XYZ file of C-alpha atoms in Angstrom:
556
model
C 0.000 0.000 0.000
C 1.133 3.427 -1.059
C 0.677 4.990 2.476
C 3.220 8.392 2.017
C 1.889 9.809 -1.187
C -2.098 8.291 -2.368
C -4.681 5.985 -1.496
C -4.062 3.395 -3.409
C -5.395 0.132 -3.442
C -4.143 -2.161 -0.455
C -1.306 -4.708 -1.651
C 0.559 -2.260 -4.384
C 4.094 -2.636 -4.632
C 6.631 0.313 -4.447
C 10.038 1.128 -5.836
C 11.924 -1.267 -7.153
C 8.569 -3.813 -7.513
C 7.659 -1.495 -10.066
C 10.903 -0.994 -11.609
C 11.424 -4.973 -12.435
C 7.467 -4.584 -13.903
C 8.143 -1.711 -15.828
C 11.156 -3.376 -17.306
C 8.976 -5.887 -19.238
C 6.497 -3.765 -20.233
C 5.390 -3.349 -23.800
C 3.064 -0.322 -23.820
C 3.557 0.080 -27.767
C 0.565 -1.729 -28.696
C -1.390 0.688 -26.062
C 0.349 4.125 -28.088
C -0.705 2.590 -31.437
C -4.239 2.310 -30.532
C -4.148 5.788 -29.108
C -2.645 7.171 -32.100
C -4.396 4.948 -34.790
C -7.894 5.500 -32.855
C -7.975 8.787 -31.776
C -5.139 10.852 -34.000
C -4.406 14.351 -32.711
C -5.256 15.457 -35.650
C -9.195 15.052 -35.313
C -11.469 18.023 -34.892
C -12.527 20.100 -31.892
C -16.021 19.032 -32.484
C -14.760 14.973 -32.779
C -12.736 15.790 -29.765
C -15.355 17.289 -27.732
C -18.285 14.741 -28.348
C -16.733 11.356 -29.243
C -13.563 11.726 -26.114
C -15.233 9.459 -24.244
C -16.743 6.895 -26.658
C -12.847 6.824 -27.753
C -11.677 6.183 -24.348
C -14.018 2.932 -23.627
C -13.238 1.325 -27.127
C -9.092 1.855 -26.749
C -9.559 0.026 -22.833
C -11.874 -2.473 -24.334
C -9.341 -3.743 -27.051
C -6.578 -4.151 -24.414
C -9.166 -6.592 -21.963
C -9.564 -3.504 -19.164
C -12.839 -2.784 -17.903
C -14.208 0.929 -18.984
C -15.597 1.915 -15.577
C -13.168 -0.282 -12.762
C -9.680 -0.085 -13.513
C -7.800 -3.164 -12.372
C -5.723 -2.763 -8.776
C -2.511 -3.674 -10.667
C 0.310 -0.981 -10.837
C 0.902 -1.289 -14.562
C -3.138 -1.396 -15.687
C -3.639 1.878 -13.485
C -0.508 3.103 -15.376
C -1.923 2.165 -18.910
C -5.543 2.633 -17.675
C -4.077 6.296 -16.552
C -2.273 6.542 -20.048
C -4.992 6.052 -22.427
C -7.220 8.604 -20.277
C -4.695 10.923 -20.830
C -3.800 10.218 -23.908
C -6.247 10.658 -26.355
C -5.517 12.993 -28.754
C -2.417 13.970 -27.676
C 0.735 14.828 -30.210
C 2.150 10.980 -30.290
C 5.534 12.363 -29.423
C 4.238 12.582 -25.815
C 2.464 9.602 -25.868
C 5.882 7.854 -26.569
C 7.674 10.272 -23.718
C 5.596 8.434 -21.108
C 6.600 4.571 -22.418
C 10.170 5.614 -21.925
C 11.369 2.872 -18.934
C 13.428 6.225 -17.661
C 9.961 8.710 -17.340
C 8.005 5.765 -16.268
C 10.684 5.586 -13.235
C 11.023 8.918 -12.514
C 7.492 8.899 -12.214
C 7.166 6.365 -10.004
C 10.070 7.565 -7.652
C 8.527 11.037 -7.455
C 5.360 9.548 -6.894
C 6.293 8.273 -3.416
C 8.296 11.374 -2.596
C 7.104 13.571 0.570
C 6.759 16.253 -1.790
C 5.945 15.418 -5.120
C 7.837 17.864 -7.807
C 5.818 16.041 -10.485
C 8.110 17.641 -13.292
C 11.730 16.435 -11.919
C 15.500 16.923 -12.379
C 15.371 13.575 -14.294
C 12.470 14.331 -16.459
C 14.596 17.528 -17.486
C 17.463 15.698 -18.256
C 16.008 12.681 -20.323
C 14.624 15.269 -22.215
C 17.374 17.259 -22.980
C 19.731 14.439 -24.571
C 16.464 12.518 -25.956
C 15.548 13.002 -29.449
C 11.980 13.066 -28.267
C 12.544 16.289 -26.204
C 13.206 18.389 -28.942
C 10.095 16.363 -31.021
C 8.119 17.833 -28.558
C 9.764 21.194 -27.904
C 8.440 21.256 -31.974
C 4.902 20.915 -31.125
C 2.493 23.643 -30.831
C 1.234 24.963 -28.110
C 2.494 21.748 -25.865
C 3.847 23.045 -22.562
C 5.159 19.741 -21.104
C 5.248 20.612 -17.379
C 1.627 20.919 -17.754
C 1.288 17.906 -19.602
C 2.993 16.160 -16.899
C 0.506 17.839 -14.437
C -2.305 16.942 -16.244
C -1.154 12.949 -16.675
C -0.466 12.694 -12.335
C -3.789 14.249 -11.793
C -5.140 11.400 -14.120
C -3.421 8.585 -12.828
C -4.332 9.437 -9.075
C -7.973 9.895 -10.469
C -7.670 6.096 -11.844
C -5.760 5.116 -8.611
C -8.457 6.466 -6.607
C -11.357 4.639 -8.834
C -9.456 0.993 -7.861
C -10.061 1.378 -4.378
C -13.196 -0.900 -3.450
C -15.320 0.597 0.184
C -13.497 -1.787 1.973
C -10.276 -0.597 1.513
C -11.840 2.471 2.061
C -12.431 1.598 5.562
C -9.321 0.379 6.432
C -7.434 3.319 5.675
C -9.367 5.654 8.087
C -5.582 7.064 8.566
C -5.270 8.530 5.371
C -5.864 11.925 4.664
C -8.943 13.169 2.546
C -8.828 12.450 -1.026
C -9.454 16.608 -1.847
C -6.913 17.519 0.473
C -4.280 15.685 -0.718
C -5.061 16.397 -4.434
C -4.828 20.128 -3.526
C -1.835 20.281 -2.350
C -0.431 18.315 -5.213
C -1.334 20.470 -7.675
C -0.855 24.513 -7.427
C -4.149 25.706 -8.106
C -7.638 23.618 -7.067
C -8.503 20.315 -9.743
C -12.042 22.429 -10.627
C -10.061 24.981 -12.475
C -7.653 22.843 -14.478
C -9.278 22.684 -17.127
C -10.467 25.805 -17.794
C -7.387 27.184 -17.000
C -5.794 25.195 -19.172
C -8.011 25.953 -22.230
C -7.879 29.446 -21.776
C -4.351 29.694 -21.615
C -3.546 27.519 -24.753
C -2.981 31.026 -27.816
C -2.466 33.148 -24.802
C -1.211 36.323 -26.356
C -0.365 39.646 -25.302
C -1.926 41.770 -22.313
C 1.323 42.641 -20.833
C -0.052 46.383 -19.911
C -2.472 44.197 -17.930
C -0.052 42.382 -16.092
C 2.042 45.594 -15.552
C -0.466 47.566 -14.189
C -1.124 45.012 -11.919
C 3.069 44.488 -10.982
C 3.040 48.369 -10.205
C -0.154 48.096 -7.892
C 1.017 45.643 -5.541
C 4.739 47.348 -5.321
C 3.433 50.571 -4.747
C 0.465 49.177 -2.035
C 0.200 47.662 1.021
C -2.751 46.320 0.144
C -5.935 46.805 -2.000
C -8.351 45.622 -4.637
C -7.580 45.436 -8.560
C -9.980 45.283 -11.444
C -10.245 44.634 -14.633
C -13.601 45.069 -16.444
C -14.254 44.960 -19.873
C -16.851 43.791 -22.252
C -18.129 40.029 -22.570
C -15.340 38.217 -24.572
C -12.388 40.935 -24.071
C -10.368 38.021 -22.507
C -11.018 38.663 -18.778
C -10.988 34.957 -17.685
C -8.314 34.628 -20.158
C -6.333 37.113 -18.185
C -7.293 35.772 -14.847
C -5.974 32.412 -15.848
C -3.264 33.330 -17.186
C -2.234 35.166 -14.153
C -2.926 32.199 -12.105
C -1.523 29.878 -14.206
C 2.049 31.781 -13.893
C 1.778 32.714 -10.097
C 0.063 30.007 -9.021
C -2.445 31.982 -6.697
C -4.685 31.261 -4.946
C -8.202 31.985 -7.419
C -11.787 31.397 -7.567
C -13.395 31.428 -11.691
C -17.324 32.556 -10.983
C -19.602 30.594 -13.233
C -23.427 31.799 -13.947
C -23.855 28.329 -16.406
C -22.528 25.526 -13.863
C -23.931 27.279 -10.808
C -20.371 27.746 -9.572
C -21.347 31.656 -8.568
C -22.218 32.143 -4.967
C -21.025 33.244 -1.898
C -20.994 30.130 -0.283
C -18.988 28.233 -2.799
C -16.497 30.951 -3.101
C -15.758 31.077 0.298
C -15.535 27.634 0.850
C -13.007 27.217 -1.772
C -10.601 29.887 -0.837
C -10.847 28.401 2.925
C -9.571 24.946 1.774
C -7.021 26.835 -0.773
C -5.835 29.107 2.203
C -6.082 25.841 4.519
C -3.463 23.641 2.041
C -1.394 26.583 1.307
C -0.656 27.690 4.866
C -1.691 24.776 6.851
C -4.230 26.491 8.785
C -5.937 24.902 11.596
C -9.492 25.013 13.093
C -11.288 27.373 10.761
C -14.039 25.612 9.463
C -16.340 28.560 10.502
C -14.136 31.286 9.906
C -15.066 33.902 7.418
C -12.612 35.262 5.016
C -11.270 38.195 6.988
C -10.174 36.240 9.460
C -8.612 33.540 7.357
C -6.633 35.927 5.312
C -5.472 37.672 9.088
C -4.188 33.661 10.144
C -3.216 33.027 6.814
C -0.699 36.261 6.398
C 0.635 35.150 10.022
C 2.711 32.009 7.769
C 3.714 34.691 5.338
C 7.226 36.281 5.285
C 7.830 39.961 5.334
C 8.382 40.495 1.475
C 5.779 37.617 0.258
C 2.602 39.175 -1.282
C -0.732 37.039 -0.717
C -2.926 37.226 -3.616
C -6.438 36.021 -4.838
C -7.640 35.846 -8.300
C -11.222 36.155 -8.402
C -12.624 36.178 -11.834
C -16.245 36.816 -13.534
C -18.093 39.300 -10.270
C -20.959 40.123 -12.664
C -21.926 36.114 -12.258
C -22.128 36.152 -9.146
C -25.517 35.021 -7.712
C -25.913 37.189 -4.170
C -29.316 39.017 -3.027
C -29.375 42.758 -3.214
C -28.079 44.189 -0.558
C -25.246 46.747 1.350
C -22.845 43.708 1.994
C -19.965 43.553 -0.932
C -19.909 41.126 -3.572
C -18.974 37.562 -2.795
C -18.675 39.588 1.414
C -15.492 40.686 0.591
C -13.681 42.605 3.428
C -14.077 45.894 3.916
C -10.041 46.082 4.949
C -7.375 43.766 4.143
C -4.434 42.991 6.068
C -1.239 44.545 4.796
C -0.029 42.129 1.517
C -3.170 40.805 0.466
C -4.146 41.776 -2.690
C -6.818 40.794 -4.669
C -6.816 40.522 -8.408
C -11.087 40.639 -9.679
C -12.265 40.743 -12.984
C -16.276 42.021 -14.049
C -18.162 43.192 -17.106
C -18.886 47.021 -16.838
C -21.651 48.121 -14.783
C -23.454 51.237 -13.988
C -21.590 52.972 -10.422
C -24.521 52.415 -9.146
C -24.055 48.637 -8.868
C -20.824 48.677 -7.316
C -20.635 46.016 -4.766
C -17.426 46.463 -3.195
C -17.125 49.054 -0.225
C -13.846 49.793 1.389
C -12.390 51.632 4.371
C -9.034 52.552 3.945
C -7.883 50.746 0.977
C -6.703 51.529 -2.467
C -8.761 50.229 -5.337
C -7.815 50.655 -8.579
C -9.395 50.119 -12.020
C -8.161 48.953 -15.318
C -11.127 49.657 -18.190
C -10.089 47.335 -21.054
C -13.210 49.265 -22.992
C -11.370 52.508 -22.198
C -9.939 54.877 -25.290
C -6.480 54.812 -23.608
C -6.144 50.981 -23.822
C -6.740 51.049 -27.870
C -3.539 50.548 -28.719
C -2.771 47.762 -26.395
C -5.938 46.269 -27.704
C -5.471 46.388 -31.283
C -1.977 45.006 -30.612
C -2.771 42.077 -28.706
C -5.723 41.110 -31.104
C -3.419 41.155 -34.287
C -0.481 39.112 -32.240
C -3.611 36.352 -31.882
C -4.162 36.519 -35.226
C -0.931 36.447 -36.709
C -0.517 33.302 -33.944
C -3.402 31.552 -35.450
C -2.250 32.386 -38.940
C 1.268 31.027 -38.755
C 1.451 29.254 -35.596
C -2.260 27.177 -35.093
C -2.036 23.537 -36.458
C -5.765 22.818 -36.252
C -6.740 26.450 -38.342
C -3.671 27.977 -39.498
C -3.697 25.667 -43.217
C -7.191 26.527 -43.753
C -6.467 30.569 -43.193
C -3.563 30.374 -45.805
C -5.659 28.555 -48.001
C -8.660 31.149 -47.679
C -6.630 34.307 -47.514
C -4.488 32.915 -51.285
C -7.560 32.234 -52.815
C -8.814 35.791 -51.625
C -6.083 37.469 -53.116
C -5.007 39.025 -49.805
C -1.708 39.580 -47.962
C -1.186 38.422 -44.670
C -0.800 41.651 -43.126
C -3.900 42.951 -44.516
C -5.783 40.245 -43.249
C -4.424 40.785 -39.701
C -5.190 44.305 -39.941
C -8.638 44.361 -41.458
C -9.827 40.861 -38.772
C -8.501 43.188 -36.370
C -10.792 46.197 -37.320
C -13.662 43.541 -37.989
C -13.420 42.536 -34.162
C -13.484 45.343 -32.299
C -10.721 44.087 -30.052
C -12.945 40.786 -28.662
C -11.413 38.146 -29.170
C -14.375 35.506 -28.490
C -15.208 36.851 -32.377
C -11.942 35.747 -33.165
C -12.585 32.608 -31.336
C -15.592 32.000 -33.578
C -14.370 33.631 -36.886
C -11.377 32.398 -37.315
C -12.215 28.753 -37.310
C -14.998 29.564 -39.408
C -13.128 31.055 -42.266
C -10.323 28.076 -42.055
C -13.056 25.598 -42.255
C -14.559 27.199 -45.242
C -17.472 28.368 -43.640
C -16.966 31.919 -45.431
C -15.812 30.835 -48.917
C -18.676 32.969 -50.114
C -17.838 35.924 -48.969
C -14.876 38.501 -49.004
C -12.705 39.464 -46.355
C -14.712 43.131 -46.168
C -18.160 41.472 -45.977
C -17.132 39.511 -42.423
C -19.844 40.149 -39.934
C -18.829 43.311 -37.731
C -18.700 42.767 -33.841
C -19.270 39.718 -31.749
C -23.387 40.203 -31.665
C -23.269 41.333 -35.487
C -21.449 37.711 -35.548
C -23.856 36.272 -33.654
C -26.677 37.483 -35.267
C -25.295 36.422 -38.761
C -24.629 33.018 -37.916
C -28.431 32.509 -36.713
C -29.340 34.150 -40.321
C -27.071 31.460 -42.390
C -27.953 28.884 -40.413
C -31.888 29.788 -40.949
C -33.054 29.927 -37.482
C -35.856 32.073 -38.368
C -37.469 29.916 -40.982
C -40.092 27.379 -39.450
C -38.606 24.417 -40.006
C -35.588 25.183 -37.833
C -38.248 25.381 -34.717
C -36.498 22.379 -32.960
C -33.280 23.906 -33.097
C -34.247 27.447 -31.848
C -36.250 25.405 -28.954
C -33.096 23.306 -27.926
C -31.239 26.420 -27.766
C -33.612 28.287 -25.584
C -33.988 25.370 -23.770
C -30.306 25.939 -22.300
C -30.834 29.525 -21.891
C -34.010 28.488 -19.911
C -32.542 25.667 -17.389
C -29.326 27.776 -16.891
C -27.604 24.936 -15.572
C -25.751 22.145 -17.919
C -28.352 19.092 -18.884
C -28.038 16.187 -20.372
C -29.118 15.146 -23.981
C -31.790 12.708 -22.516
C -33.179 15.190 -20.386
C -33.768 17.782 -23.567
C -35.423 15.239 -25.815
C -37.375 14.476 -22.572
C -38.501 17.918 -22.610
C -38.900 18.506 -26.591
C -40.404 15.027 -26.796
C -38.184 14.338 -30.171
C -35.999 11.417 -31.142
C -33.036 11.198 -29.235
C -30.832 11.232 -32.204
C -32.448 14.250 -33.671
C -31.855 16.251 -30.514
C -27.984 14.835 -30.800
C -27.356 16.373 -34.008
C -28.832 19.437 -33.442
C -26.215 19.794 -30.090
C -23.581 18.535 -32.892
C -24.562 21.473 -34.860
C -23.957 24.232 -32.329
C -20.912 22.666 -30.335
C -18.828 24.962 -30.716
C -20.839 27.514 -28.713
C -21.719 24.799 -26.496
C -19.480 23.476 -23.415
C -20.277 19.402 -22.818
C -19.301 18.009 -19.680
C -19.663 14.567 -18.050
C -21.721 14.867 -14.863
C -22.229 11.660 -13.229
C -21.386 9.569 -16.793
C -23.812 11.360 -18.682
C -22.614 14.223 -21.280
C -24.107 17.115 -20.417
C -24.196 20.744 -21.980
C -24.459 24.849 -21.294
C -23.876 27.620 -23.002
C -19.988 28.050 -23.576
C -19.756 31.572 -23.047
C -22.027 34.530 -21.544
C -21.946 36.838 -24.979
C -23.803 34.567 -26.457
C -26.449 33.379 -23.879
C -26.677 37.641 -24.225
C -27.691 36.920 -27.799
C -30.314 34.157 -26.879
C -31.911 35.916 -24.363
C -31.735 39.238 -26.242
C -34.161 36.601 -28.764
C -37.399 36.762 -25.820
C -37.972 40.269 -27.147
C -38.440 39.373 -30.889
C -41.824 38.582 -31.827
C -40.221 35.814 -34.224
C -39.327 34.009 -31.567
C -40.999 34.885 -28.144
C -43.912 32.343 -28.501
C -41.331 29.682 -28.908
C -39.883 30.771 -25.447
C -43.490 30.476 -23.914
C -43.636 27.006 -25.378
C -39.764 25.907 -24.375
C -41.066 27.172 -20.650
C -44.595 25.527 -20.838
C -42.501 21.990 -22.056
C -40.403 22.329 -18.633
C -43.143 22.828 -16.719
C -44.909 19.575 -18.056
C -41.599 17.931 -17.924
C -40.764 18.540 -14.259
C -44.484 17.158 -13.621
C -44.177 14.191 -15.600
C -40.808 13.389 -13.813
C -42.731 14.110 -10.014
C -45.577 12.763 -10.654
């Protein structure tokens, strides 16, 4: 039993038990499946509906049961690999057969205090042919990809554990705990952070405002605000994702936006960080005074809290998310927020500085249009999913590239969730009909043109329109069964119409089922901007009056 580092299943062997196994090991067959099956090369849309379907038919052809994973080191290890690895570049999937990684891994694995990415790792990679193979790869940074492969294999390491076992161990520490301080921000946010960081670009005069706020403050409140898809949570992440702060990411869509979950996550953050004790009913002004007691004099304490204009709090003359009034000296906080009228502000203070950075504001413009043209250029020369399809489109439009970076630029008014969109669109041939001048303008000018070439208005595109307002309606993420519950359709019908719109969808597994929400808020904007149209308001009475006979049908 693994007793220092995870509970793992009773009878595991360590150290050099697992050396002698990995020794005859063939894994190849395991890589070729992974790589045959599921090539990086698919599609976001294949990759975001089909992961999973992937995943069980790989473990089936190598005997291993979808949902248990065997207790054995080496099936938790392959189990754990072929989790991980589908669609990934194949140069990684071959770093982790290595017999040297695999060891390394295993050694850190027991440590006290896991490094996860160690000295040896470094060093096979830097006289290994494979390291610079993947140094190649785009927008591959491998100490997260080592990150993201041990939070995996603990996941599959937890799964073997039967209740038994479970009971046995009443010595080991709690699953969450443990995880937390593994990894240097909480699991929830991995992924996010992870996609948002991926064609990070730019935003420096961001990050400098911020550097010059905290060196010339004892303390105090930063925000950014800017417009729905400026790249706030983009920022956020980013941030955290470097500094590996402490961070909360508000979410209106997965009901991850009160005050209750936000303080309860920055309690266990502060508790793993600092090892507090006995504050379980503390509230967060006194955890951050106990928690800058373990600071030195020079270290800064800061929280990245991200999306405020989510939040879900009652009216009132208590701040946002009950942030303190006053801060102890070095405690910063780092908050991001659409703009709202003065009015709204939720966030009273008594004696502290609070400073605001308006991405919307004139002064910024520059910055702006810089940043938005590096993303482009990025994607244009740098993106190996889009940037074939752009070349293509831009030859056959008789345009240079610079013009195209320019004019995209213009076309976007510095959000780049249109470029998100766009982009894609126009590499996928979406816009072969049109010329680079007659690109929607504006993220809702986007919006609004997509729903016209797709034909949402006509009559025959009712289902569609009602699936789509059926997300805005439920606000949380549901499953496909549930929405051809509600819409009474075939099941398959309902599938292809989420098919059709997944890429401003977000699916999710929630207790094994796929489920989906609306990926991003401009657009749930859009939909709900939709109630006011007479086109389309009685189909939001008849969405709502499907609900309502749904939720009877299931309670009655």
């Amino acid at each position: 039993m693994l007793a220092k580092s995870c509970h793992l299943p009773l009878g595991w062997s360590i150290g050099m038990n697992f050396c002698h196994i990995i020794a005859k090991m063939d894994i190849n067959p395991v890589i070729s499946a992974i790589a045959k099956i599921a090539p990086a090369t698919a599609t976001l849309a294949i990759k975001q509906t089909q992961r999973s379907e992937t995943v069980i038919r790989i473990k089936q052809q190598f005997g291993l049961n979808p949902i248990q994973p065997p207790g054995d080191t080496i099936s938790v290890y392959v189990y754990a690999l072929i989790e991980y690895g589908v669609y990934k570049p194949e140069p990684l999937l071959k770093l982790f057969r290595e017999k040297e990684i695999q060891k390394a891994f295993w050694k850190d694995f027991n440590a006290d205090h896991p490094l996860i990415f160690t000295p040896e790792i470094e060093h096979f990679l830097d006289w290994n042919i494979l390291g610079d193979e993947i140094r190649e790869l785009e927008n591959i940074n491998i100490r997260q990809e080592f990150e993201e492969f041990y939070q995996v294999f603990v996941s599959v390491a937890k799964r073997t554990r039967t209740p038994a076992e479970v009971l046995r161990d009443r010595d080991l520490i709690d699953w969450k705990n443990h995880e937390n301080q593994k990894y240097d921000y909480p699991p929830e946010f991995q992924s996010l952070i992870t996609e948002k960081i991926k064609s990070f670009c730019g935003r420096k005069f961001v990050f400098t405002a911020f550097a010059n706020f905290i060196n010339t403050n004892k303390k105090g409140y930063f925000t950014v605000i800017g417009d729905a898809g400026m790249g706030k949570s983009t920022i956020a992440a980013k941030y955290v994702f470097e500094h590996k702060t402490i961070c909360y990411f508000n979410n209106l869509q997965e009901n991850r936006n009160s005050p209750e979950l936000f303080l309860e996550s920055i309690r266990q953050q502060l508790i793993n960080r600092y090892q507090l004790t006995n504050v379980d009913k503390d509230d967060l002004s006194t955890l951050l005074v106990k928690a800058t007691e373990k600071i030195t004099t020079n270290e800064k304490l800061i929280i990245v809290v991200d999306a405020l204009d989510e939040v879900k709090q009652e009216p009132g003359g208590e701040n946002i998310l009950y942030l303190p009034k006053t801060l102890p000296d070095n405690v910063y906080f780092f908050l991001t927020r659409r703009r709202y009228e003065a009015t709204k502000e939720r966030l009273y203070t008594e004696g502290l500085k609070k400073e605001y950075l308006d991405l919307t504001d004139s002064q910024y413009d520059k910055e702006n249009q810089h940043d938005i043209q590096e993303h482009i250029r990025f994607c244009l020369n740098n993106d190996p999913e889009h940037k074939d399809g752009l070349q293509t489109w831009i030859e056959n439009k008789n345009i240079t590239p610079d013009a195209f970076v320019n004019q995209l630029a213009t076309k976007s008014e510095n959000n780049f969730m249109y470029l998100r969109y766009v982009l894609p669109a126009i590499a996928e041939g979406k816009y072969n009909d049109l010329n680079l001048t007659q690109l929607p303008q504006g993220l809702q000018n986007y919006y609004q043109t997509h729903w016209e070439r797709m034909k949402m208005n006509d009559s025959s595109k009712k289902m569609k329109v009602m699936i789509l307002f059926i997300l805005v309606e439920i606000g949380t993420p549901i499953s496909g069964e549930m929405m051809f519950d509600i819409v009474n359709e075939d099941e398959c019908d309902v599938d292809d119409i989420l098919n059709e719109w997944i890429e401003y969808l977000k699916p999710q597994t929630i207790d094994e089922d796929i489920c989906y929400s609306i990926y991003h808020a401009s657009f749930l904007d859009f939909l709900k901007a939709k109630k006011e149209f007479k086109p389309t308001r009685k189909l939001f009475e008849d969405v709502n009056q499907r609900i309502v006979d749904y939720w009877e049908r299931i309670q009655g």
